[in-house]
Short mmCIF file of C-alpha atoms in Angstrom, two decimals:
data_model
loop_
_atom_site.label_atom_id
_atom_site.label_comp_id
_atom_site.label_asym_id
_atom_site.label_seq_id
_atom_site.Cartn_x
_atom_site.Cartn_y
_atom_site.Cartn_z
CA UNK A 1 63.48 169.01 158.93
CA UNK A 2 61.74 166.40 161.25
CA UNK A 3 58.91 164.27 158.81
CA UNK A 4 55.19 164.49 160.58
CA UNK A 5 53.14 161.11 161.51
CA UNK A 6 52.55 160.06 158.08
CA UNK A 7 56.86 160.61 156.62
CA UNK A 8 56.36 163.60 154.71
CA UNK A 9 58.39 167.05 156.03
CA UNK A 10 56.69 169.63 156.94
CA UNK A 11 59.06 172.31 154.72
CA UNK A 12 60.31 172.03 151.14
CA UNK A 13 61.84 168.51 151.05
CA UNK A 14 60.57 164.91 151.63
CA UNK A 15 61.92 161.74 153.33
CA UNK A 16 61.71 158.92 150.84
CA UNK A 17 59.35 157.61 152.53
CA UNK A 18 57.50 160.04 152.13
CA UNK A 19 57.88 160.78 148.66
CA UNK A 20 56.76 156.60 147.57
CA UNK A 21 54.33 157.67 149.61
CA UNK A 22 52.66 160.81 147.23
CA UNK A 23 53.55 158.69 144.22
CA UNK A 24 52.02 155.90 145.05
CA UNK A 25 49.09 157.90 146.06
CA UNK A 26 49.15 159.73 142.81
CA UNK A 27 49.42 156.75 140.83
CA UNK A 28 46.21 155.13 142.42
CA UNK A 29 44.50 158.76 141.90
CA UNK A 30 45.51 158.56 137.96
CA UNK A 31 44.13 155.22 137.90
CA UNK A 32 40.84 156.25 139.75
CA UNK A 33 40.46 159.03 136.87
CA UNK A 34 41.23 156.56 133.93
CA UNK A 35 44.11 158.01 133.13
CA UNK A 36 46.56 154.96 133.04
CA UNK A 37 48.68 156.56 130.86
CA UNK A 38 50.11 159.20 133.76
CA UNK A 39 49.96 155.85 135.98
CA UNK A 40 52.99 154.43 134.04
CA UNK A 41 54.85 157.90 134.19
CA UNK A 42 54.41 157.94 138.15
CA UNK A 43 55.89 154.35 138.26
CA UNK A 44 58.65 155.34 136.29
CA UNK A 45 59.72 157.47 139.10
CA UNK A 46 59.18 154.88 141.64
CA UNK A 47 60.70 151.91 140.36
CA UNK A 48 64.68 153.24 140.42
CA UNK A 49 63.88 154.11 144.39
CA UNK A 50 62.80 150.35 144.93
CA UNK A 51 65.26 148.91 141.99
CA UNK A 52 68.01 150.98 144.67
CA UNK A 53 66.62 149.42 148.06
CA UNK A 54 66.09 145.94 146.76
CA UNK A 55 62.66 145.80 147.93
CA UNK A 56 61.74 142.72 145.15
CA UNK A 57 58.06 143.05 147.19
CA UNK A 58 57.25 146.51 146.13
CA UNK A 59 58.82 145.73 142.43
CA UNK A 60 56.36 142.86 142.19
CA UNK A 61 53.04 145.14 143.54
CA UNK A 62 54.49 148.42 140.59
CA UNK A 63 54.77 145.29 138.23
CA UNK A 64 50.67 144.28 138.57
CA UNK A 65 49.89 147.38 138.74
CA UNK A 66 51.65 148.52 134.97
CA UNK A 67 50.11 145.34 133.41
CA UNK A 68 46.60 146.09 134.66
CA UNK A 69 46.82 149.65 133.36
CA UNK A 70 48.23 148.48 129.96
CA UNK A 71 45.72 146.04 129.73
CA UNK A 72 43.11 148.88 130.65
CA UNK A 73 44.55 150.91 127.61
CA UNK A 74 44.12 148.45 125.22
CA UNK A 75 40.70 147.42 126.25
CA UNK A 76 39.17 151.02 126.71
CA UNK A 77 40.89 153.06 124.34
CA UNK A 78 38.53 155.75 123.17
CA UNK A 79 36.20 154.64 125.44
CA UNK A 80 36.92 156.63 128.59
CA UNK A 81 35.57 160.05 129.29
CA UNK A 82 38.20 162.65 130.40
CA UNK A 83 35.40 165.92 130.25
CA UNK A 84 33.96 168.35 128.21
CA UNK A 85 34.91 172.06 128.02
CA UNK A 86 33.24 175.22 127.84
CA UNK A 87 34.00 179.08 127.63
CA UNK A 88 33.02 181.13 129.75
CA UNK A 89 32.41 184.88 129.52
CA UNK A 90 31.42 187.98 131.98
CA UNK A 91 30.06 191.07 131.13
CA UNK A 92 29.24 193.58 133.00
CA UNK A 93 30.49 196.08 135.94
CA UNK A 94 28.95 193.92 139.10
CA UNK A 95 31.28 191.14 138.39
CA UNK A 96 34.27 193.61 139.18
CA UNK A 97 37.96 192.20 138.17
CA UNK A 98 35.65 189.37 136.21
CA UNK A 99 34.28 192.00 134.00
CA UNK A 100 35.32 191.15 130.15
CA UNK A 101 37.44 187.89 131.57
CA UNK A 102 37.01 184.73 129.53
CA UNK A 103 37.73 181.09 131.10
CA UNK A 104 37.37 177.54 130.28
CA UNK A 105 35.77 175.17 132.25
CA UNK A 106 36.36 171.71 132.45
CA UNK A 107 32.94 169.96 133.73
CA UNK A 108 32.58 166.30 133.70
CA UNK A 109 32.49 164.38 130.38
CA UNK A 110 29.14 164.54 128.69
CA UNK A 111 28.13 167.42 130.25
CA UNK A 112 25.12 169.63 128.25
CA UNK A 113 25.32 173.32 127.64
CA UNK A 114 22.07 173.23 128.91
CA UNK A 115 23.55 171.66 132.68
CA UNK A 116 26.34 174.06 133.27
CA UNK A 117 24.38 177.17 131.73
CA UNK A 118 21.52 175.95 133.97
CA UNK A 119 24.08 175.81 137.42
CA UNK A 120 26.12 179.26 136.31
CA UNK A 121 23.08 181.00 136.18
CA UNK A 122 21.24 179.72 139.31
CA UNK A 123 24.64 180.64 140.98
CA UNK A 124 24.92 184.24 139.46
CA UNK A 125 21.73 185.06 139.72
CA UNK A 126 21.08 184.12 143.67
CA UNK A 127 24.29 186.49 143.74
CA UNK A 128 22.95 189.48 142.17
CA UNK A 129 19.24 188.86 141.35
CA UNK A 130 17.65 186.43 138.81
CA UNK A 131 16.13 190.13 137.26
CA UNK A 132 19.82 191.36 137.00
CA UNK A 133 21.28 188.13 135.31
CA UNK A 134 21.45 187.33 131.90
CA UNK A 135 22.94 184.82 129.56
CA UNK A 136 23.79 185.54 126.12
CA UNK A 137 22.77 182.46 124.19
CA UNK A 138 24.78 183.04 120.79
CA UNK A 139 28.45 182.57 120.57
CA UNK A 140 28.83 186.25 118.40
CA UNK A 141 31.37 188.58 119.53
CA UNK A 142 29.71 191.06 122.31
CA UNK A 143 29.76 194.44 121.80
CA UNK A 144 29.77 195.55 125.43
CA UNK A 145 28.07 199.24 123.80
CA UNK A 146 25.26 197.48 123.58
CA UNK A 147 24.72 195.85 126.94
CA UNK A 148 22.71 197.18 129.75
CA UNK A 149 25.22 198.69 132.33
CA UNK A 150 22.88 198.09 135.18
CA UNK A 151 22.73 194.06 134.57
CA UNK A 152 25.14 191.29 134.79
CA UNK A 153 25.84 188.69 131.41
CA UNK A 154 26.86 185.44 130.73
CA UNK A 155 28.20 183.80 127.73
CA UNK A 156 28.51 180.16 127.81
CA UNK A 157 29.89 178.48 124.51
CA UNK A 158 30.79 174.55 123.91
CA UNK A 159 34.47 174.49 122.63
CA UNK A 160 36.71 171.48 121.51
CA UNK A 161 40.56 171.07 121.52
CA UNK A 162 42.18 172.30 119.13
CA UNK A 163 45.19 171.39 117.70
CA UNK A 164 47.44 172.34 114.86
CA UNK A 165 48.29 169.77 111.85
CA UNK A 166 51.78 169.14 113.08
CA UNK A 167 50.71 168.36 116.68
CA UNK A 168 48.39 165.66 114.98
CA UNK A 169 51.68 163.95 114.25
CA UNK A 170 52.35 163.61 117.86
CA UNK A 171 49.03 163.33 119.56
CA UNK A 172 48.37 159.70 118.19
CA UNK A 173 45.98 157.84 120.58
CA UNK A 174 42.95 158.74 122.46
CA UNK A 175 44.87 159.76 125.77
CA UNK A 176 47.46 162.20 123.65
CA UNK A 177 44.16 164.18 122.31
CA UNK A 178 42.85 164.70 125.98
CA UNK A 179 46.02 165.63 127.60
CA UNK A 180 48.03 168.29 128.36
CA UNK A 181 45.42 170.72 126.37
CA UNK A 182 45.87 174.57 126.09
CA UNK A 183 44.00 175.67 122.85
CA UNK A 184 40.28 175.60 122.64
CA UNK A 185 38.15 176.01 119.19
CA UNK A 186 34.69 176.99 118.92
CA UNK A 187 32.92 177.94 115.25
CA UNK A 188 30.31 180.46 114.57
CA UNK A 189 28.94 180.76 111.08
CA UNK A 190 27.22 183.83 109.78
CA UNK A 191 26.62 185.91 106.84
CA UNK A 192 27.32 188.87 105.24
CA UNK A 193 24.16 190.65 105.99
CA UNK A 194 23.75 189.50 109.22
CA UNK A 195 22.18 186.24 109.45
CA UNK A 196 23.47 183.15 110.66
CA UNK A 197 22.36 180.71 108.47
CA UNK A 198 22.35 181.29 104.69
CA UNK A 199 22.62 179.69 101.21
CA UNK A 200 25.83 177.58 100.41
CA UNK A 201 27.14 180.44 98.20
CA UNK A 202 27.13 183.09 101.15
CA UNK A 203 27.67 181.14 104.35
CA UNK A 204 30.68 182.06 105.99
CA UNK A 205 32.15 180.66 109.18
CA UNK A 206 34.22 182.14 111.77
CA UNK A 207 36.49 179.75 114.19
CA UNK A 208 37.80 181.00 117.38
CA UNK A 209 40.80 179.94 118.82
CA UNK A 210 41.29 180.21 122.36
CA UNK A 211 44.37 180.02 124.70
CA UNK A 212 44.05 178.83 128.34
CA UNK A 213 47.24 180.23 131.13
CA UNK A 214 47.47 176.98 132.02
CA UNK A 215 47.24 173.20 130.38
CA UNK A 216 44.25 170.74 131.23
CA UNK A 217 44.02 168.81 133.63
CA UNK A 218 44.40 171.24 135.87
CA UNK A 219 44.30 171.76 139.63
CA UNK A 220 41.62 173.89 139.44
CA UNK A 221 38.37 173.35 136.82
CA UNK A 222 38.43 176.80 135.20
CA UNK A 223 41.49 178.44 133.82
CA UNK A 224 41.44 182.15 132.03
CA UNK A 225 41.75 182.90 128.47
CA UNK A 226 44.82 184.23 127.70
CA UNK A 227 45.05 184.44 124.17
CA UNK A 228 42.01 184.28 121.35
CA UNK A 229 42.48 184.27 117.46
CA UNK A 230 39.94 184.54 114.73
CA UNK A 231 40.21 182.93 111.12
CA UNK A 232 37.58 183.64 108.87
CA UNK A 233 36.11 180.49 106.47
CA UNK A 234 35.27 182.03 102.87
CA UNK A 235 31.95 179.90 101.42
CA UNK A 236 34.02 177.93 99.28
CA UNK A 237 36.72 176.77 102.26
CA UNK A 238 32.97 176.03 104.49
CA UNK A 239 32.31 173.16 101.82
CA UNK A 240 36.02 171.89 101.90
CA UNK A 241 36.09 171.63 105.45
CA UNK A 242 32.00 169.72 105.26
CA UNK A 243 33.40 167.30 102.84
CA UNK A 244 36.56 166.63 104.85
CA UNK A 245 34.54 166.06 107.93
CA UNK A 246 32.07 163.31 105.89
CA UNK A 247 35.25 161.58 104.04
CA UNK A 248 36.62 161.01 107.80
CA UNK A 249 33.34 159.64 108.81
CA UNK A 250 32.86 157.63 106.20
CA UNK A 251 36.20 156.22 106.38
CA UNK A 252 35.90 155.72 110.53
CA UNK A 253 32.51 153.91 109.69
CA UNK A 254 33.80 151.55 106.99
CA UNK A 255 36.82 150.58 109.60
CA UNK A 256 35.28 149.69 112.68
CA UNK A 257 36.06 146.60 114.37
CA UNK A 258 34.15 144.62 114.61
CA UNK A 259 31.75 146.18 111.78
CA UNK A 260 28.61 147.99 112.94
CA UNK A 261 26.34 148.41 109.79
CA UNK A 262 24.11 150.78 111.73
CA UNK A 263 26.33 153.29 111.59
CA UNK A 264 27.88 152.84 108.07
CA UNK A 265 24.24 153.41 107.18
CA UNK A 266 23.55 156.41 109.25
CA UNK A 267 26.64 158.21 107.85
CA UNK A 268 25.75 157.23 104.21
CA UNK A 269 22.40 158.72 104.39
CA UNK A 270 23.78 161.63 105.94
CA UNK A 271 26.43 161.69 102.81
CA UNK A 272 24.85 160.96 99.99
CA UNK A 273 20.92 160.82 100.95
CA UNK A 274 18.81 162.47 98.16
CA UNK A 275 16.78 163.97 100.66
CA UNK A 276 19.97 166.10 102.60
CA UNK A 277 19.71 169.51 102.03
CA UNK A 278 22.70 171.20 100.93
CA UNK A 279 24.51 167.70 100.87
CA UNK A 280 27.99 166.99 98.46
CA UNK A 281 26.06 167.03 95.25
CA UNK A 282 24.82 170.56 95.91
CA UNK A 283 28.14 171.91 97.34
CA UNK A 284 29.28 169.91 93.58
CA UNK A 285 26.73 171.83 91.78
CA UNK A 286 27.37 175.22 93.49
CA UNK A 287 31.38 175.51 93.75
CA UNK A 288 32.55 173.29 90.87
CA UNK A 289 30.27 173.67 88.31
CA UNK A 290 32.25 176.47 86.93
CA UNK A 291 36.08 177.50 87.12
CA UNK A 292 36.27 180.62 89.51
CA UNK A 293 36.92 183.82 88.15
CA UNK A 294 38.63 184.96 90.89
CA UNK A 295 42.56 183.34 90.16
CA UNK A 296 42.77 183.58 93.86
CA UNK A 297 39.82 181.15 94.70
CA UNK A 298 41.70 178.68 92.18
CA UNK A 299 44.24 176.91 94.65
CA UNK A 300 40.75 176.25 96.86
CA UNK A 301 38.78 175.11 93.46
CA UNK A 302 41.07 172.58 93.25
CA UNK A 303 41.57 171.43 96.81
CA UNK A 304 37.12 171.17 96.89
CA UNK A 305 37.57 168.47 93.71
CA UNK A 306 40.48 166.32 95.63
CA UNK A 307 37.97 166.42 98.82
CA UNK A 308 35.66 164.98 96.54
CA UNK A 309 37.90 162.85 94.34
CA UNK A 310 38.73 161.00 98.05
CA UNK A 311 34.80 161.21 99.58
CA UNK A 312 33.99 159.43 95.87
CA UNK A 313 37.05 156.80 96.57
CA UNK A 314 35.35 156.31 100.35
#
């Protein structure tokens, strides 16, 4: 197959010239996007090819290039913004094969639920009528009984990445948490009787995990749900999971470098403050004052007093 102007075939295989050509334009793509990382994996491809031709010129340019994005790691580690995610779902008969679909959406980092929710439903509703649209501001389970069948909804929900405690072993650095992502976690707590928000002793929380067909980045900014799980929090595993989340920011604060004592304070008073409501002393007061009755709430008992055994030690 002849190659067109620029060395790359028009059918299903490349000159080499061509192909140094997509990599290096991929490379400086990666390193427009931050993501040095994927930089050194495109050189690692490239480098054999000029290793093979000799080309000592080219070797010296890759070279530069690697030490520059190393350097960039090192200096701006945790620092970079690769986006924030959101789900996405439709609800109603006017969206046609949309109806009951769920996506993710990648939007640019730092992005507000109030931005996207703001764009989706100026877009939506110039499609079917600002009258017809609406968007469903919790993040509850919709009962689609319940929804008007002549009008169009929206459900926009912030959700994290999500990964399990074995992947943790593997996804070390900033990069490895913001790459290659397919599971998506959002929370929602609620009570018994209905209400969100309740006492200590009755809130529950529900976490939603959610599978994407494809891994982030992505081609395209939106990729389908594919999968969704729910695990249900008791009260008692609620507080566990509080105090683990304050024992990790205390620790994070207390090992910064270099030190910023504006934060250390901020996360103190948000720890042990007498004024916080519902803070560790009252989670103490409500879940450990007393063994459990219940055997089965016993192996949680005990995990609550080592949460608090380390937050103490912190």
């Amino acid at each position: 197959v002849s190659p067109d102007e620029e060395g790359i075939c028009s059918g299903k295989y490349f000159t080499e010239a061509g192909l140094v050509g997509l990599l290096e334009q991929a490379a400086a793509s990666f390193s427009m996007a931050g993501m040095y990382e994927a930089v050194n994996e495109v050189y690692k491809v490239l480098i054999p090819i000029h290793e093979a031709n000799r080309d000592a010129k080219k070797l010296s340019t890759i070279h530069g290039k690697l030490q520059e994005a190393f350097s960039k790691i090192v200096h701006q580690d945790g620092k970079r913004m690769f986006g924030t995610y959101f789900r996405v779902g439709f609800y109603g008969t006017k969206f046609g094969d949309l109806d009951e679909q769920e996506f993710v959406y990648k939007e640019p980092a730092i992005t507000k639920l109030a931005e996207i929710s703001h764009r989706l439903e100026g877009f939506y509703g110039e499609r079917f009528g600002e009258d017809v649209l609406e968007v469903i501001k919790d993040s509850n389970p919709v009962d689609k009984c319940k929804l008007d069948a002549n009008k169009a909804y929206i459900q926009i929900t912030y959700v994290e990445p999500y990964f399990d405690t074995y992947e943790m072993k593997d996804r070390i650095t900033y990069f490895d948490k913001n790459y290659n992502l397919r599971r998506f976690m959002y929370c929602t707590p609620f009570t018994l009787d209905g209400r969100a928000h309740g006492e200590l002793h009755e809130q529950f929380k529900r976490k939603t995990i959610l599978t994407t067909s494809h891994a982030f980045p992505y081609i395209k900014t939106r990729i389908n749900v594919i999968h969704k799980e729910e695990i249900i929090l008791t009260p008692i595993e609620v507080a566990i999971e509080d105090m683990q989340k304050k024992t990790q920011e205390l620790a994070f604060a207390t090992h910064q470098d270099p030190a910023d004592p504006k934060m250390l304070q901020m996360v103190l008073q948000g720890s042990v403050g007498t004024t916080v409501n519902q803070g560790p002393l009252e989670v103490a007061q409500v879940f450990l004052a007393e063994i459990p009755n219940d055997p089965k709430l016993f192996r949680h008992h005990n995990k609550l007093r080592l949460c608090f055994k380390d937050f103490t030690k912190r």
